[in-house]
Amino acid sequence: MPKNEGRGSNPKKPDQVQNGDNDGSNIIFGDGKSKKRNKKASNTTTPPNDATCPPGQEAPKRPDTRALIGGASWTGKLPVNMLSEHCQKQKWGKPDYTMSKTPNGFLSSVVLKSMDPKTKENVILPPFVLPPKYKDVAVQPTAVEARHFAATYALFRVCSMRNIHMMLPPNYRDLWKNEFETSKKEDVKAGRAWMYEADPFAAKQSQDEVQAQKLRKRAEEEKKRSQDTKQSVRISFASGSTLSTPNRNMAKGWMQAPKLEMEKRNRTQVEDLVRRNAVWNAYGIDFPTSNYRETVNELMNLGFRASHVEEAITFCKDREEVLEWLLIHVPEDDLPRWSLPEGYTAGISMASGDVKRDAAIARLSEAGYSIELCTRKFDECNGDEGYAAEALQSRLVSAKSINDSEMNLTKDRSIKIWKEELETLHAIYGHRCKTISTTVCEVSLEAEHLAACTLRVRRSMSYPQRLPILGIISAKLPAYIRLSAARQLLMYAESDLLGEAMIFSLADWLENELSRIIEDPGKLRDVAATATGQSPTDSMSARKQGYAKPRRSSIIWKSGTPESLELYNRWRSRQDTPKQQKMLAQRQTLPAWKQREAIVQAVDQNQVTIISGETGSGKSTQAVQFILDDLIQRQLGSCANLICTQPRRISALALADRVSDERCTTVGDEIGYAIRGESKDQPGRTKITFVTTGILLRRLQTSGGRTEDIIGALADVSHVVIDEVHERSLDTDFLLVLLRDVLPKRRDLKVVLMSATLDAAVFEKYFNQSSSVGKVNVEGRIYPVEDVYLDDIVQFTAFVPFYQHQDYGMEDSQIENRDVAKLIQNLGTRINYDLIASCVRHIDSQLGSEEGGILIFLPGIVEINRTLDGVRALSNIYPLPLHASLLPSEQRRVFPPPPRGKRKVIAATNVAETSITIEDIVAVIDCGKVNETSFDPQNNVVKLEEVWASRAACKQRRGRAGRVRAGKCYKLYTRNAESRMAERPEPEIKRVPLEQLCLSVKAMGVIDVPIFLESALTPPDTSAVGTATELLRRIGALQDNELTALGRHLSMIPADLRCGKLMVYGAMFGCFESCLTVAAILTVKSPFVSPQDKRGESKAARTSFAPNEGDLICDLRAYNEWCSVKSRSNFRDIRLWCEQNFLSSQTLQDISSNRIQYLSSLQDAGFVPPQYRPDTHTSLNAQDANTALLRALIASAFNPQLARIEFPDRKFAPSVSGTIELDPEARTIKFFNQENGRVFVHPSSTLFDAQGFVGNSVYVSYFNKMATSKVFIRELTPFNAYTLLLFGGPITLDTLGRGLIVDGWLRLRGWARIGVLVSRLRMMLDDVLARKIENPGLDVVGNEVVVAVRKLVELDGMDR
């Protein structure tokens, strides 16, 4: 019998040791009780001091604690004593200390506790631990020093407001004043000041209440889920009775749901990613103690082990996250049956063709290691099964041994010991012991719950001096439990059995301890890493760094500085030049000049000044100059920095040009501008900067969001001038809210509001509660403007519509006798382009040889193009468009005079209403219409509708004719129609979706968006804010009332949220150019035209570009082909090609222009390099031809605008080769969305006649929805189930084992683990976005998370 045979009946348990030199170093198993080493082991252990002491000399004495901590001369108190005294005074419990050993020394922390006097419950605080960045400071060379360091930091946490650090030893006093104080400042800045309260228990209680409030709010939101979701995780937790058979209708719904699959290789890769990189409980919410026991019991009823649930609770914030954690970390062979896929069987069959190799790998995997890990190790060991087994075991514990010189064990001696031990084992166990080979034996175990459990032992090279290779083989025990038992068995052998025959002792210990291990197998995270071979490296743990916010110097209001004197001298020298004198004479003719002193005085004496002035008064160009000249003359020019906002780019450009001309300087010097994608200014030198409102908002938005941050962003700004404030755009109202909050804290900041049709009382009331308000009124220009209404126009022009001539059969000579009212009635309210052309012809004939241009106001680009097509027939007309979609260089073409002998005719949108002066305009044609955005919150539909303009807008248009001389305004509407127009336009905040506004507000750090927007000049409807917030949550921009990384990106891109999301994902996934084009198409419209008599041919032409791929892919391919044709053909051939393919050349040009604008926006936001070119930045377009990925990204951008496809029952037909499945008829395929139920594909869609869809598509996304006789969906793109999972709404699990529910209504039959894996993968994708926003130059196309997501959507979960 072996020497250790007598220990079998009372086996020892292994110590909890840690090995720092192997992959499993953090895996700790055991019952937590310390064990003594055996006598032999203890005798061979030598104290460290003796080991270094020469023989015959006394070991040096260790310094006492006081000298070690305070120094040889220290006589004061030590940190540990001071902390104990403080706790005693506060009537807290005695502090506890944790201690851990690291490669560099020791780490300790303090745990405080206190008894609640009312409930008599012990309240235990989390350990006081320094932030990770100070870890090097916290590591101490000895455990004693680590303990005193921890006591010092704990004292700082509760006494930082006191000066008790003066009582500390010198080293700890320095820590208090330096590292600890710096850490506190960082925490306070991050909103964690509560960590340094004198009473940490009260602070914890307060934080618990905050978290509880968040949980209550979440619970209220969850009540709104649909009936399907009630069958999911949260409801299932309420009672085990929900595991009953579902009703028949619901069962039918699940049977028709698409089936979700993820093949082995894909799933293994995703699991590896998630286990390594997933972040649990991202916001550090404590799991509610009141729900602890209830959660454990409920999840045990669902089939999970208690120890696993308890471990999960330590990582998670609530029951839902606990369940997700379990489904990821519990190995497949230990999961509850309901969570497994249909027909699941454990184990994997291999068929590589090499039977010997496969058999060896199978034997290695029997110990519990994954097939993939075994295969890798086997190949690394060149096919040596013994070496591979040892390499696998080294992941459990490091291979330790006794010093060879002590035993002088030879290979022959080791083999002899092994043979003798095998003989003894056969004598003891009989048939239960088998010799498999000369180096392997197996012992069958006999104990309760151990049926068919075998201990496999493989002799190591120097056995028993080195540990043998152990494996526990059992088909009934989950793999990770076998590995856990093997690890604890090895630890026991390492501590007590090295150097002696040990197999009997190992088998005996295992028989006694395995039942306990099954009940508490250890930490799942550690076992999973050992079993699967995952790398412990966390690729997502890059330290997050905030934006580098530019520091702006505050204004020092001091006159006579050298800079101010230099500025004054330059200004003074210009005043006497002839050019300046000429400009000055022109300025003095403007009505605003008469109010110069009044404007300067009002601005000087009030913090807010309201300037009302008629069109042509010169307020936009003169007011800012009056203010600047006054400061320069007072020798305060160095303090001047005026920012003047304009609602449109062309206004900012035109005003910068005009004002710089009037001051005889160049643009970019004293006068500058900044618009999206273009700027000309010099910080410190430019004194007046004309900007679009969005540019100033972006500056404030990226400052940080708090009032102090906004003050800092405006620190170097002396005046903010908001022009055309009457338009009440969304940006303007947002800016007013921010400025009103800033003004009381920045008393030297001046705000000037200007408009031609300003309701001054409204703005005065808004600001006078916190600031003084001055008002100045400026008269309009003296040139009269004559109004000509529609009834006069039709008589002056002798206009007869073609249909009118047919209906009434009148000759031209009869026109003047015709009933004008009847004619106007027949004209209707639509824009009549023939009438506009006739009006232009009439004005041209009236002007004769006189110079002068004509300005036509129209609602949109389509109307502009049709109008210009109509007037081009006039020989002497020089037609020009003017709208916001044109490039700045194209917009500037309207200002110079036309070619000699030509009359300039400008067709413009409302961009020409305000702030720009086109010098030669003498006549205005006003159609009285405007394209206005409206929002239907019930159907969640945004409409750009042609509506009547307001009287204020028409007044502005009228004024354009009298800017330089007397003129006429031809109004294509009657006096009666004008009287019915609204006085002023409704504020944009009341009639548009608020998603972008809410996103901008959240990006500025505002917590409660509805409360913030209530302080707006015209608060939006609460329901509209709620709808916007819900949509932000559903598209992935908002989570737990915090902006996600995607949300932060979208807040910086001035585009429709869907288009912005598409472009962001396009840059991430390597198909940027395609996504940029699709976004531009969505912004403009489809480039295809559909003539009434050729609709079928037009749709066939569109479909031919990308059959069954969807409408937008067809449009994209057509645009790309147009670009190709354009690069190699002349204008005539391009036009012919467009006509043959039913494409509009103008629309394609508009799409190209929009692409340029969007690219500029992305470059401004830093998401795309400023020097980006498709041919140089190839990684951004590496997947540009990947149509499956592109369809997925389009669907992700449109979420939640999607519909499920319901196919009819399959039909088959006989054929020569056998039975084949028939494609369903298009009319039998049905579509359903969440809001409307059944919806219908619009006849214009390329999918209207589709009988099947590419890429296993079972859903379609849509951009627009319109209701007529039916609800139609347009701009369709088909996509597969994994696109829905990865980019759709929240995923919930059905605990009846039927599958997953996405966004509360879309069912998928599949494995619960797949849903959790994908859910976590989505969070990791957001982390990649976060890193991209922190480092805009980061190339994430090849990131492993991005690649995994791309592969899933491209292959629909398959491995191929």
mmCIF file of C-alpha atoms in Angstrom, residues 399-616:
data_model
loop_
_atom_site.group_PDB
_atom_site.id
_atom_site.type_symbol
_atom_site.label_atom_id
_atom_site.label_comp_id
_atom_site.label_asym_id
_atom_site.label_seq_id
_atom_site.Cartn_x
_atom_site.Cartn_y
_atom_site.Cartn_z
ATOM 1 C CA ALA A 399 3.629 22.554 -13.618
ATOM 2 C CA LYS A 400 5.572 22.729 -10.349
ATOM 3 C CA SER A 401 8.052 20.154 -9.076
ATOM 4 C CA ILE A 402 10.492 19.455 -6.263
ATOM 5 C CA ASN A 403 14.129 20.405 -6.873
ATOM 6 C CA ASP A 404 15.772 17.634 -8.920
ATOM 7 C CA SER A 405 18.989 17.770 -6.914
ATOM 8 C CA GLU A 406 17.212 16.743 -3.727
ATOM 9 C CA MET A 407 15.864 13.464 -5.097
ATOM 10 C CA ASN A 408 18.189 12.900 -8.060
ATOM 11 C CA LEU A 409 15.278 11.160 -9.821
ATOM 12 C CA THR A 410 16.265 9.471 -13.061
ATOM 13 C CA LYS A 411 13.917 8.491 -15.863
ATOM 14 C CA ASP A 412 14.338 4.797 -15.005
ATOM 15 C CA ARG A 413 13.586 5.492 -11.359
ATOM 16 C CA SER A 414 10.414 7.403 -12.339
ATOM 17 C CA ILE A 415 9.212 4.528 -14.546
ATOM 18 C CA LYS A 416 9.914 2.006 -11.754
ATOM 19 C CA ILE A 417 7.870 4.048 -9.223
ATOM 20 C CA TRP A 418 5.028 4.222 -11.764
ATOM 21 C CA LYS A 419 5.007 0.457 -12.390
ATOM 22 C CA GLU A 420 5.121 -0.380 -8.682
ATOM 23 C CA GLU A 421 2.215 1.959 -8.041
ATOM 24 C CA LEU A 422 0.142 0.431 -10.848
ATOM 25 C CA GLU A 423 0.647 -3.036 -9.362
ATOM 26 C CA THR A 424 -0.577 -1.788 -6.005
ATOM 27 C CA LEU A 425 -3.591 -0.080 -7.596
ATOM 28 C CA HIS A 426 -4.638 -3.245 -9.448
ATOM 29 C CA ALA A 427 -4.392 -5.131 -6.163
ATOM 30 C CA ILE A 428 -6.605 -2.563 -4.411
ATOM 31 C CA TYR A 429 -9.185 -1.739 -7.110
ATOM 32 C CA GLY A 430 -9.219 -4.903 -9.183
ATOM 33 C CA HIS A 431 -11.224 -4.435 -12.402
ATOM 34 C CA ARG A 432 -11.843 -0.779 -11.547
ATOM 35 C CA CYS A 433 -8.237 -0.009 -12.423
ATOM 36 C CA LYS A 434 -7.165 -0.306 -16.050
ATOM 37 C CA THR A 435 -3.774 0.175 -17.647
ATOM 38 C CA ILE A 436 -4.418 1.891 -20.966
ATOM 39 C CA SER A 437 -0.786 2.175 -22.005
ATOM 40 C CA THR A 438 2.655 2.300 -20.431
ATOM 41 C CA THR A 439 2.015 5.915 -19.417
ATOM 42 C CA VAL A 440 -1.778 6.030 -18.883
ATOM 43 C CA CYS A 441 -4.081 4.353 -16.390
ATOM 44 C CA GLU A 442 -7.732 4.821 -15.419
ATOM 45 C CA VAL A 443 -9.562 4.325 -12.117
ATOM 46 C CA SER A 444 -13.352 4.021 -12.057
ATOM 47 C CA LEU A 445 -14.811 5.946 -9.116
ATOM 48 C CA GLU A 446 -17.511 4.639 -6.782
ATOM 49 C CA ALA A 447 -19.546 7.221 -4.924
ATOM 50 C CA GLU A 448 -22.992 8.778 -4.883
ATOM 51 C CA HIS A 449 -23.790 10.678 -8.133
ATOM 52 C CA LEU A 450 -20.597 9.318 -9.734
ATOM 53 C CA ALA A 451 -21.977 6.715 -12.120
ATOM 54 C CA ALA A 452 -19.621 6.158 -15.053
ATOM 55 C CA CYS A 453 -17.035 8.615 -13.731
ATOM 56 C CA THR A 454 -13.375 7.775 -14.321
ATOM 57 C CA LEU A 455 -10.094 9.311 -13.212
ATOM 58 C CA ARG A 456 -7.540 9.186 -16.019
ATOM 59 C CA VAL A 457 -3.864 9.581 -15.000
ATOM 60 C CA ARG A 458 -0.993 10.115 -17.432
ATOM 61 C CA ARG A 459 2.562 9.808 -16.114
ATOM 62 C CA SER A 460 4.656 12.974 -16.362
ATOM 63 C CA MET A 461 8.352 12.918 -17.257
ATOM 64 C CA SER A 462 9.572 13.078 -13.631
ATOM 65 C CA TYR A 463 6.622 11.558 -11.787
ATOM 66 C CA PRO A 464 6.086 11.742 -8.800
ATOM 67 C CA GLN A 465 8.442 14.676 -8.575
ATOM 68 C CA ARG A 466 6.175 16.475 -11.053
ATOM 69 C CA LEU A 467 2.385 16.377 -11.139
ATOM 70 C CA PRO A 468 0.821 13.735 -13.361
ATOM 71 C CA ILE A 469 -1.599 14.771 -16.108
ATOM 72 C CA LEU A 470 -5.116 14.234 -14.800
ATOM 73 C CA GLY A 471 -8.464 13.991 -16.535
ATOM 74 C CA ILE A 472 -11.935 13.283 -15.174
ATOM 75 C CA ILE A 473 -14.020 11.421 -17.735
ATOM 76 C CA SER A 474 -17.813 11.388 -17.480
ATOM 77 C CA ALA A 475 -20.536 11.661 -20.094
ATOM 78 C CA LYS A 476 -23.031 12.933 -17.501
ATOM 79 C CA LEU A 477 -20.973 15.676 -15.859
ATOM 80 C CA PRO A 478 -20.707 19.026 -17.686
ATOM 81 C CA ALA A 479 -17.242 19.695 -19.033
ATOM 82 C CA TYR A 480 -16.537 22.709 -16.859
ATOM 83 C CA ILE A 481 -17.383 20.752 -13.670
ATOM 84 C CA ARG A 482 -14.886 18.078 -14.686
ATOM 85 C CA LEU A 483 -12.254 20.756 -15.238
ATOM 86 C CA SER A 484 -13.079 22.410 -11.941
ATOM 87 C CA ALA A 485 -12.672 19.088 -10.122
ATOM 88 C CA ALA A 486 -9.410 18.398 -11.956
ATOM 89 C CA ARG A 487 -8.038 21.796 -10.959
ATOM 90 C CA GLN A 488 -8.871 21.336 -7.294
ATOM 91 C CA LEU A 489 -7.476 17.805 -7.410
ATOM 92 C CA LEU A 490 -4.205 19.083 -8.874
ATOM 93 C CA MET A 491 -3.979 21.812 -6.249
ATOM 94 C CA TYR A 492 -4.417 19.180 -3.525
ATOM 95 C CA ALA A 493 -1.692 17.023 -5.071
ATOM 96 C CA GLU A 494 0.621 19.982 -5.441
ATOM 97 C CA SER A 495 0.305 21.002 -1.816
ATOM 98 C CA ASP A 496 0.356 17.565 -0.125
ATOM 99 C CA LEU A 497 1.474 14.760 -2.442
ATOM 100 C CA LEU A 498 4.469 15.808 -4.537
ATOM 101 C CA GLY A 499 7.381 13.406 -4.227
ATOM 102 C CA GLU A 500 5.356 10.318 -3.369
ATOM 103 C CA ALA A 501 3.087 7.850 -5.164
ATOM 104 C CA MET A 502 -0.251 9.628 -5.267
ATOM 105 C CA ILE A 503 -2.834 7.993 -7.561
ATOM 106 C CA PHE A 504 -4.674 6.203 -4.749
ATOM 107 C CA SER A 505 -4.846 9.402 -2.687
ATOM 108 C CA LEU A 506 -6.099 11.319 -5.718
ATOM 109 C CA ALA A 507 -8.895 8.825 -6.406
ATOM 110 C CA ASP A 508 -9.835 8.702 -2.741
ATOM 111 C CA TRP A 509 -9.961 12.530 -2.449
ATOM 112 C CA LEU A 510 -12.060 12.774 -5.603
ATOM 113 C CA GLU A 511 -14.611 10.219 -4.402
ATOM 114 C CA ASN A 512 -15.095 12.236 -1.206
ATOM 115 C CA GLU A 513 -15.097 15.727 -2.686
ATOM 116 C CA LEU A 514 -16.764 15.452 -6.089
ATOM 117 C CA SER A 515 -20.296 15.809 -4.745
ATOM 118 C CA ARG A 516 -19.312 19.095 -3.127
ATOM 119 C CA ILE A 517 -17.675 20.314 -6.329
ATOM 120 C CA ILE A 518 -20.794 19.496 -8.349
ATOM 121 C CA GLU A 519 -22.825 21.686 -6.013
ATOM 122 C CA ASP A 520 -20.310 24.535 -6.115
ATOM 123 C CA PRO A 521 -18.048 24.070 -9.145
ATOM 124 C CA GLY A 522 -16.401 27.495 -8.952
ATOM 125 C CA LYS A 523 -16.451 30.618 -11.075
ATOM 126 C CA LEU A 524 -17.876 30.149 -14.552
ATOM 127 C CA ARG A 525 -15.847 32.953 -16.147
ATOM 128 C CA ASP A 526 -12.574 31.336 -15.112
ATOM 129 C CA VAL A 527 -13.593 27.845 -16.131
ATOM 130 C CA ALA A 528 -14.827 29.031 -19.514
ATOM 131 C CA ALA A 529 -11.470 30.695 -20.227
ATOM 132 C CA THR A 530 -9.645 27.471 -19.330
ATOM 133 C CA ALA A 531 -11.926 25.148 -21.261
ATOM 134 C CA THR A 532 -12.117 27.137 -24.479
ATOM 135 C CA GLY A 533 -8.647 28.636 -24.603
ATOM 136 C CA GLN A 534 -9.811 32.213 -24.816
ATOM 137 C CA SER A 535 -7.218 34.901 -24.514
ATOM 138 C CA PRO A 536 -7.390 36.931 -21.334
ATOM 139 C CA THR A 537 -6.512 40.037 -23.293
ATOM 140 C CA ASP A 538 -9.283 42.610 -23.338
ATOM 141 C CA SER A 539 -9.097 44.271 -26.696
ATOM 142 C CA MET A 540 -11.845 46.700 -25.777
ATOM 143 C CA SER A 541 -10.228 48.063 -22.636
ATOM 144 C CA ALA A 542 -8.668 51.091 -24.262
ATOM 145 C CA ARG A 543 -8.786 53.986 -21.882
ATOM 146 C CA LYS A 544 -11.469 56.418 -22.831
ATOM 147 C CA GLN A 545 -10.401 59.967 -23.297
ATOM 148 C CA GLY A 546 -12.702 62.909 -23.740
ATOM 149 C CA TYR A 547 -12.575 65.548 -26.411
ATOM 150 C CA ALA A 548 -9.689 67.923 -26.331
ATOM 151 C CA LYS A 549 -11.770 71.030 -25.768
ATOM 152 C CA PRO A 550 -10.097 74.204 -27.005
ATOM 153 C CA ARG A 551 -9.335 76.636 -24.228
ATOM 154 C CA ARG A 552 -10.604 80.112 -24.966
ATOM 155 C CA SER A 553 -9.185 83.087 -23.126
ATOM 156 C CA SER A 554 -11.677 85.286 -21.328
ATOM 157 C CA ILE A 555 -12.030 88.890 -22.467
ATOM 158 C CA ILE A 556 -10.194 91.466 -20.338
ATOM 159 C CA TRP A 557 -12.054 94.754 -20.837
ATOM 160 C CA LYS A 558 -9.087 97.093 -20.741
ATOM 161 C CA SER A 559 -8.752 100.031 -23.103
ATOM 162 C CA GLY A 560 -5.594 101.277 -24.708
ATOM 163 C CA THR A 561 -3.818 97.957 -25.014
ATOM 164 C CA PRO A 562 -1.170 97.741 -27.776
ATOM 165 C CA GLU A 563 -3.450 95.549 -29.863
ATOM 166 C CA SER A 564 -6.336 97.975 -29.466
ATOM 167 C CA LEU A 565 -4.126 100.932 -30.410
ATOM 168 C CA GLU A 566 -2.839 99.127 -33.493
ATOM 169 C CA LEU A 567 -6.398 98.277 -34.514
ATOM 170 C CA TYR A 568 -7.485 101.883 -33.999
ATOM 171 C CA ASN A 569 -4.589 103.220 -36.072
ATOM 172 C CA ARG A 570 -5.371 100.847 -38.951
ATOM 173 C CA TRP A 571 -9.038 101.829 -38.836
ATOM 174 C CA ARG A 572 -8.205 105.545 -38.654
ATOM 175 C CA SER A 573 -5.829 105.360 -41.604
ATOM 176 C CA ARG A 574 -8.502 103.735 -43.781
ATOM 177 C CA GLN A 575 -11.094 106.427 -43.124
ATOM 178 C CA ASP A 576 -9.368 109.040 -45.292
ATOM 179 C CA THR A 577 -8.868 106.846 -48.357
ATOM 180 C CA PRO A 578 -11.067 107.623 -51.386
ATOM 181 C CA LYS A 579 -12.351 104.088 -51.530
ATOM 182 C CA GLN A 580 -13.410 104.156 -47.886
ATOM 183 C CA GLN A 581 -14.993 107.573 -48.302
ATOM 184 C CA LYS A 582 -17.039 106.288 -51.231
ATOM 185 C CA MET A 583 -18.205 103.280 -49.199
ATOM 186 C CA LEU A 584 -18.996 105.509 -46.252
ATOM 187 C CA ALA A 585 -21.149 107.723 -48.433
ATOM 188 C CA GLN A 586 -23.127 104.705 -49.580
ATOM 189 C CA ARG A 587 -23.592 103.499 -46.001
ATOM 190 C CA GLN A 588 -24.866 106.928 -44.928
ATOM 191 C CA THR A 589 -27.773 106.632 -47.378
ATOM 192 C CA LEU A 590 -29.137 103.606 -45.522
ATOM 193 C CA PRO A 591 -31.938 104.144 -42.962
ATOM 194 C CA ALA A 592 -29.897 102.245 -40.342
ATOM 195 C CA TRP A 593 -27.242 104.999 -40.378
ATOM 196 C CA LYS A 594 -29.686 107.419 -38.788
ATOM 197 C CA GLN A 595 -30.044 105.047 -35.852
ATOM 198 C CA ARG A 596 -26.306 104.486 -35.369
ATOM 199 C CA GLU A 597 -26.075 106.276 -32.026
ATOM 200 C CA ALA A 598 -29.295 104.678 -30.785
ATOM 201 C CA ILE A 599 -28.057 101.195 -31.639
ATOM 202 C CA VAL A 600 -24.644 101.737 -30.016
ATOM 203 C CA GLN A 601 -26.204 103.237 -26.896
ATOM 204 C CA ALA A 602 -28.787 100.430 -26.564
ATOM 205 C CA VAL A 603 -26.145 97.754 -26.910
ATOM 206 C CA ASP A 604 -23.849 99.487 -24.437
ATOM 207 C CA GLN A 605 -26.511 99.985 -21.771
ATOM 208 C CA ASN A 606 -28.386 96.666 -22.070
ATOM 209 C CA GLN A 607 -27.359 93.053 -22.145
ATOM 210 C CA VAL A 608 -30.002 92.221 -24.771
ATOM 211 C CA THR A 609 -30.913 94.543 -27.635
ATOM 212 C CA ILE A 610 -33.789 94.015 -30.066
ATOM 213 C CA ILE A 611 -33.436 95.738 -33.451
ATOM 214 C CA SER A 612 -36.519 95.812 -35.678
ATOM 215 C CA GLY A 613 -35.981 97.024 -39.202
ATOM 216 C CA GLU A 614 -37.772 96.845 -42.502
ATOM 217 C CA THR A 615 -36.238 95.083 -45.464
ATOM 218 C CA GLY A 616 -33.586 97.257 -47.039
#
